[in-house]
PDB file of C-alpha atoms in Angstrom:
ATOM      1  CA  MET A   7       0.030   0.039   0.178  1.00 44.00           C
ATOM      2  CA  ARG A   8       2.866   2.308   1.104  1.00 40.00           C
ATOM      3  CA  ASN A   9       4.545   1.929  -2.740  1.00 43.00           C
ATOM      4  CA  ILE A  10       1.349   3.044  -4.317  1.00 42.00           C
ATOM      5  CA  TYR A  11       0.653   5.882  -2.051  1.00 36.00           C
ATOM      6  CA  LEU A  12       4.431   6.734  -2.897  1.00 37.00           C
ATOM      7  CA  ARG A  13       4.177   6.530  -6.917  1.00 41.00           C
ATOM      8  CA  LYS A  14       1.078   8.299  -6.554  1.00 39.00           C
ATOM      9  CA  MET A  15       3.207  11.388  -4.193  1.00 37.00           C
ATOM     10  CA  THR A  16       5.429  11.203  -7.551  1.00 39.00           C
ATOM     11  CA  ASN A  17       3.290  11.325  -9.981  1.00 42.00           C
ATOM     12  CA  LYS A  18       1.442  14.490  -8.289  1.00 38.00           C
ATOM     13  CA  LYS A  19       4.862  15.683  -7.637  1.00 36.00           C
ATOM     14  CA  GLU A  20       6.228  15.743 -11.645  1.00 38.00           C
ATOM     15  CA  LYS A  21       2.502  16.546 -12.564  1.00 38.00           C
ATOM     16  CA  CYS A  22       3.236  20.089 -11.388  1.00 37.00           C
ATOM     17  CA  GLY A  23       6.904  20.497 -11.605  1.00 38.00           C
ATOM     18  CA  ARG A  24       5.563  19.971 -15.910  1.00 41.00           C
ATOM     19  CA  ASP A  25       2.789  22.679 -15.121  1.00 48.00           C
ATOM     20  CA  LYS A  26       5.594  25.326 -13.665  1.00 51.00           C
ATOM     21  CA  LYS A  27       7.822  25.023 -16.445  1.00 57.00           C
ATOM     22  CA  MET A  28       4.450  25.165 -18.912  1.00 75.00           C
ATOM     23  CA  GLN A  29       4.813  29.104 -16.884  1.00 86.00           C
ATOM     24  CA  GLY A  30       6.655  32.121 -18.870  1.00 90.00           C
ATOM     25  CA  ARG A  31       8.130  34.865 -17.044  1.00 90.00           C
ATOM     26  CA  LEU A  32       5.213  36.913 -17.839  1.00 92.00           C
ATOM     27  CA  SER A  33       2.779  34.257 -16.658  1.00 93.00           C
ATOM     28  CA  VAL A  34       4.431  34.191 -13.615  1.00 93.00           C
ATOM     29  CA  TRP A  35       4.208  37.775 -13.286  1.00 91.00           C
ATOM     30  CA  LEU A  36       1.429  38.059 -13.766  1.00 93.00           C
ATOM     31  CA  VAL A  37      -0.063  35.227 -11.574  1.00 93.00           C
ATOM     32  CA  LYS A  38       2.789  36.964  -8.393  1.00 93.00           C
ATOM     33  CA  HIS A  39       0.414  39.891  -8.722  1.00 91.00           C
ATOM     34  CA  GLY A  40      -2.963  38.091  -8.536  1.00 91.00           C
ATOM     35  CA  LEU A  41      -3.834  38.567 -12.153  1.00 91.00           C
ATOM     36  CA  VAL A  42      -6.405  35.709 -13.860  1.00 92.00           C
ATOM     37  CA  HIS A  43      -4.972  34.391 -17.089  1.00 95.00           C
ATOM     38  CA  ARG A  44      -3.776  30.511 -17.987  1.00 95.00           C
ATOM     39  CA  SER A  45      -1.357  30.098 -19.362  1.00 95.00           C
ATOM     40  CA  LEU A  46      -0.947  27.697 -22.816  1.00 95.00           C
ATOM     41  CA  GLY A  47       2.675  27.066 -22.878  1.00 94.00           C
ATOM     42  CA  PHE A  48       5.074  28.584 -25.812  1.00 95.00           C
ATOM     43  CA  ASP A  49       4.820  28.016 -29.414  1.00 93.00           C
ATOM     44  CA  TYR A  50       7.213  26.566 -31.992  1.00 93.00           C
ATOM     45  CA  GLN A  51       9.091  30.043 -31.918  1.00 92.00           C
ATOM     46  CA  GLY A  52       9.444  29.100 -27.981  1.00 93.00           C
ATOM     47  CA  ILE A  53       6.676  32.827 -27.578  1.00 95.00           C
ATOM     48  CA  GLU A  54       4.235  32.527 -24.444  1.00 96.00           C
ATOM     49  CA  THR A  55       0.754  32.109 -24.944  1.00 97.00           C
ATOM     50  CA  LEU A  56      -1.349  32.916 -22.561  1.00 97.00           C
ATOM     51  CA  GLN A  57      -5.052  32.894 -22.633  1.00 97.00           C
ATOM     52  CA  ILE A  58      -7.400  35.644 -20.778  1.00 96.00           C
ATOM     53  CA  LYS A  59     -11.345  36.282 -20.471  1.00 96.00           C
ATOM     54  CA  PRO A  60     -12.527  38.639 -21.644  1.00 97.00           C
ATOM     55  CA  GLU A  61     -13.942  40.908 -19.075  1.00 95.00           C
ATOM     56  CA  ASP A  62      -9.631  41.184 -18.140  1.00 95.00           C
ATOM     57  CA  TRP A  63      -8.658  42.123 -21.003  1.00 96.00           C
ATOM     58  CA  HIS A  64      -9.136  45.533 -21.359  1.00 95.00           C
ATOM     59  CA  SER A  65      -7.372  45.526 -17.540  1.00 94.00           C
ATOM     60  CA  ILE A  66      -4.327  43.482 -17.950  1.00 96.00           C
ATOM     61  CA  ALA A  67      -3.351  45.089 -21.792  1.00 96.00           C
ATOM     62  CA  VAL A  68      -2.776  48.634 -20.164  1.00 96.00           C
ATOM     63  CA  ILE A  69      -0.420  46.485 -17.212  1.00 94.00           C
ATOM     64  CA  LEU A  70       1.035  44.967 -20.121  1.00 94.00           C
ATOM     65  CA  TYR A  71       1.947  48.391 -21.980  1.00 95.00           C
ATOM     66  CA  VAL A  72       3.282  50.033 -18.465  1.00 92.00           C
ATOM     67  CA  TYR A  73       5.531  47.973 -18.525  1.00 88.00           C
ATOM     68  CA  SER A  74       6.877  48.054 -22.031  1.00 89.00           C
ATOM     69  CA  TYR A  75       4.440  45.418 -23.867  1.00 93.00           C
ATOM     70  CA  ASN A  76       4.803  49.066 -25.968  1.00 90.00           C
ATOM     71  CA  TYR A  77       4.345  47.247 -29.417  1.00 92.00           C
ATOM     72  CA  LEU A  78       1.320  45.280 -31.071  1.00 94.00           C
ATOM     73  CA  ARG A  79       3.001  43.129 -34.131  1.00 94.00           C
ATOM     74  CA  SER A  80      -0.612  41.749 -35.292  1.00 95.00           C
ATOM     75  CA  GLN A  81      -3.865  40.862 -34.108  1.00 97.00           C
ATOM     76  CA  CYS A  82      -5.715  38.483 -35.837  1.00 97.00           C
ATOM     77  CA  ALA A  83      -9.351  36.480 -34.811  1.00 97.00           C
ATOM     78  CA  TYR A  84     -10.665  32.938 -36.030  1.00 97.00           C
ATOM     79  CA  ASP A  85     -13.274  30.669 -35.399  1.00 96.00           C
ATOM     80  CA  VAL A  86     -12.644  27.749 -32.850  1.00 94.00           C
ATOM     81  CA  ALA A  87     -14.300  25.394 -34.593  1.00 87.00           C
ATOM     82  CA  PRO A  88     -18.281  25.345 -35.722  1.00 85.00           C
ATOM     83  CA  GLY A  89     -20.815  26.546 -33.626  1.00 86.00           C
ATOM     84  CA  GLY A  90     -18.287  26.952 -30.263  1.00 91.00           C
ATOM     85  CA  LEU A  91     -15.857  29.971 -29.464  1.00 96.00           C
ATOM     86  CA  LEU A  92     -14.824  32.759 -31.454  1.00 97.00           C
ATOM     87  CA  ALA A  93     -10.885  33.980 -30.543  1.00 98.00           C
ATOM     88  CA  SER A  94      -9.056  36.881 -31.053  1.00 98.00           C
ATOM     89  CA  VAL A  95      -5.185  36.595 -30.731  1.00 98.00           C
ATOM     90  CA  TYR A  96      -2.881  39.121 -30.207  1.00 97.00           C
ATOM     91  CA  HIS A  97       0.711  39.493 -30.754  1.00 97.00           C
ATOM     92  CA  LEU A  98       3.015  41.386 -28.325  1.00 96.00           C
ATOM     93  CA  THR A  99       6.544  42.841 -28.239  1.00 94.00           C
ATOM     94  CA  ARG A 100       8.340  44.165 -25.507  1.00 91.00           C
ATOM     95  CA  ILE A 101      11.060  46.602 -27.169  1.00 86.00           C
ATOM     96  CA  GLU A 102      13.810  47.949 -24.942  1.00 81.00           C
ATOM     97  CA  TYR A 103      16.956  49.616 -26.101  1.00 79.00           C
ATOM     98  CA  GLY A 104      20.036  48.215 -26.200  1.00 75.00           C
ATOM     99  CA  VAL A 105      18.230  44.356 -26.051  1.00 78.00           C
ATOM    100  CA  ASP A 106      18.993  42.724 -28.680  1.00 82.00           C
ATOM    101  CA  GLN A 107      16.265  40.102 -28.914  1.00 84.00           C
ATOM    102  CA  PRO A 108      12.911  41.707 -27.926  1.00 88.00           C
ATOM    103  CA  GLU A 109      11.088  39.978 -25.687  1.00 90.00           C
ATOM    104  CA  GLU A 110       7.690  38.017 -27.152  1.00 94.00           C
ATOM    105  CA  VAL A 111       3.865  37.082 -25.949  1.00 96.00           C
ATOM    106  CA  CYS A 112       0.661  35.704 -27.883  1.00 97.00           C
ATOM    107  CA  ILE A 113      -2.224  36.627 -26.035  1.00 98.00           C
ATOM    108  CA  LYS A 114      -5.800  34.976 -27.219  1.00 98.00           C
ATOM    109  CA  VAL A 115      -8.806  35.555 -25.642  1.00 98.00           C
ATOM    110  CA  ILE A 116     -11.878  33.738 -25.889  1.00 97.00           C
ATOM    111  CA  ALA A 117     -15.600  35.081 -26.855  1.00 97.00           C
ATOM    112  CA  PRO A 118     -18.564  32.972 -26.708  1.00 96.00           C
ATOM    113  CA  ARG A 119     -20.239  32.149 -30.637  1.00 94.00           C
ATOM    114  CA  SER A 120     -24.083  33.828 -29.011  1.00 93.00           C
ATOM    115  CA  ASN A 121     -22.737  37.588 -27.983  1.00 93.00           C
ATOM    116  CA  PRO A 122     -18.193  38.364 -29.124  1.00 96.00           C
ATOM    117  CA  ARG A 123     -18.216  41.023 -26.878  1.00 97.00           C
ATOM    118  CA  ILE A 124     -14.096  41.865 -25.977  1.00 98.00           C
ATOM    119  CA  PRO A 125     -12.721  45.480 -24.661  1.00 97.00           C
ATOM    120  CA  SER A 126     -11.282  47.078 -27.919  1.00 97.00           C
ATOM    121  CA  VAL A 127      -7.531  48.074 -26.899  1.00 96.00           C
ATOM    122  CA  PHE A 128      -7.430  51.011 -29.602  1.00 96.00           C
ATOM    123  CA  TRP A 129      -6.760  53.579 -26.934  1.00 94.00           C
ATOM    124  CA  VAL A 130      -4.078  51.194 -25.471  1.00 95.00           C
ATOM    125  CA  TRP A 131      -2.174  50.542 -29.609  1.00 94.00           C
ATOM    126  CA  LYS A 132      -3.468  52.620 -31.525  1.00 92.00           C
ATOM    127  CA  SER A 133      -2.144  50.940 -34.396  1.00 91.00           C
ATOM    128  CA  MET A 134      -5.473  48.317 -33.884  1.00 93.00           C
ATOM    129  CA  ASP A 135      -7.938  50.140 -35.969  1.00 94.00           C
ATOM    130  CA  PHE A 136      -8.320  48.628 -38.590  1.00 95.00           C
ATOM    131  CA  GLN A 137      -7.148  44.917 -37.805  1.00 96.00           C
ATOM    132  CA  GLU A 138     -10.332  45.186 -34.708  1.00 96.00           C
ATOM    133  CA  ARG A 139     -12.310  46.165 -37.584  1.00 97.00           C
ATOM    134  CA  GLU A 140     -11.344  43.822 -40.013  1.00 97.00           C
ATOM    135  CA  SER A 141     -12.266  41.165 -37.676  1.00 97.00           C
ATOM    136  CA  TYR A 142     -15.356  42.565 -36.464  1.00 97.00           C
ATOM    137  CA  ASP A 143     -16.147  42.350 -40.161  1.00 97.00           C
ATOM    138  CA  MET A 144     -15.345  39.143 -40.704  1.00 97.00           C
ATOM    139  CA  LEU A 145     -16.441  37.294 -38.137  1.00 97.00           C
ATOM    140  CA  GLY A 146     -18.653  39.305 -35.839  1.00 96.00           C
ATOM    141  CA  ILE A 147     -16.520  39.554 -32.707  1.00 98.00           C
ATOM    142  CA  SER A 148     -17.779  43.573 -31.408  1.00 97.00           C
ATOM    143  CA  TYR A 149     -14.763  44.869 -30.470  1.00 97.00           C
ATOM    144  CA  GLU A 150     -16.222  47.499 -27.550  1.00 97.00           C
ATOM    145  CA  ASN A 151     -15.354  50.601 -26.885  1.00 96.00           C
ATOM    146  CA  HIS A 152     -14.331  51.686 -30.506  1.00 96.00           C
ATOM    147  CA  PRO A 153     -14.624  54.517 -32.384  1.00 95.00           C
ATOM    148  CA  ARG A 154     -15.101  53.861 -35.413  1.00 94.00           C
ATOM    149  CA  LEU A 155     -16.406  49.373 -35.307  1.00 96.00           C
ATOM    150  CA  LYS A 156     -18.236  48.966 -39.453  1.00 95.00           C
ATOM    151  CA  ARG A 157     -17.546  46.347 -41.723  1.00 95.00           C
ATOM    152  CA  ILE A 158     -13.945  47.698 -43.954  1.00 94.00           C
ATOM    153  CA  LEU A 159     -13.435  44.886 -46.179  1.00 94.00           C
ATOM    154  CA  MET A 160     -17.057  43.497 -46.619  1.00 92.00           C
ATOM    155  CA  PRO A 161     -20.047  45.950 -47.959  1.00 90.00           C
ATOM    156  CA  GLU A 162     -22.630  47.779 -45.158  1.00 90.00           C
ATOM    157  CA  SER A 163     -25.661  45.874 -46.608  1.00 88.00           C
ATOM    158  CA  TRP A 164     -23.580  41.782 -46.363  1.00 89.00           C
ATOM    159  CA  ILE A 165     -25.268  39.711 -44.187  1.00 90.00           C
ATOM    160  CA  GLY A 166     -22.985  37.285 -41.974  1.00 91.00           C
ATOM    161  CA  TRP A 167     -19.557  37.143 -40.771  1.00 94.00           C
ATOM    162  CA  PRO A 168     -17.607  35.139 -43.933  1.00 93.00           C
ATOM    163  CA  LEU A 169     -15.159  33.467 -42.324  1.00 95.00           C
ATOM    164  CA  ARG A 170     -16.946  32.005 -39.281  1.00 94.00           C
ATOM    165  CA  LYS A 171     -16.951  28.069 -40.039  1.00 92.00           C
ATOM    166  CA  ASP A 172     -20.845  27.969 -39.855  1.00 89.00           C
ATOM    167  CA  TYR A 173     -21.335  30.923 -42.565  1.00 89.00           C
ATOM    168  CA  ILE A 174     -23.397  30.217 -45.447  1.00 86.00           C
ATOM    169  CA  ALA A 175     -22.493  31.777 -48.846  1.00 81.00           C
ATOM    170  CA  PRO A 176     -25.747  34.493 -50.027  1.00 77.00           C
ATOM    171  CA  ASN A 177     -26.364  32.899 -53.600  1.00 74.00           C
ATOM    172  CA  PHE A 178     -25.483  35.032 -56.343  1.00 64.00           C
ATOM    173  CA  TYR A 179     -24.031  34.639 -60.280  1.00 54.00           C
ATOM    174  CA  GLU A 180     -20.517  35.024 -60.597  1.00 56.00           C
ATOM    175  CA  ILE A 181     -20.050  37.283 -64.070  1.00 52.00           C
ATOM    176  CA  GLN A 182     -18.170  35.400 -65.938  1.00 51.00           C
ATOM    177  CA  ASP A 183     -15.913  36.047 -69.341  1.00 51.00           C
ATOM    178  CA  ALA A 184     -17.943  35.178 -72.686  1.00 50.00           C
ATOM    179  CA  HIS A 185     -15.163  33.524 -74.271  1.00 48.00           C
TER     180      HIS A 185
END
């Protein structure tokens, strides 16, 4: 019996050790300061990936900006699964003078399909203007407090969100060359 108990305890310690290795420096810092998030580990380039709830995103974005994550490299959005969740992804870079290799982080903010609302970070990183508008236009994610949230690629009269996996294209006929 004792050997079984010891084996279970060893397995628990190994799992905890693995979980700590999955947390990067930023995740450890956020935990230390009581900021809610979920560490998703590292991508193939070694960039730390975090998942944050929509209601926590704006405050964490401001904190990241204050602590030198001052460059928003890109933002995109995708449909996780048909009828499932929608994700807005932010790639941030910490640019400091005298540092050869800037620190990067990937933030995923997951929103429910039924009411996909995420706070806009336009007022933190001004470059978010067109990127959030494109995510709204293609997937229907509403970025709260965005100053000009309207369609950017599709006509204003377009119905639906073309990049959602459950999107059904409207019936129309393409004009073809008569050769």
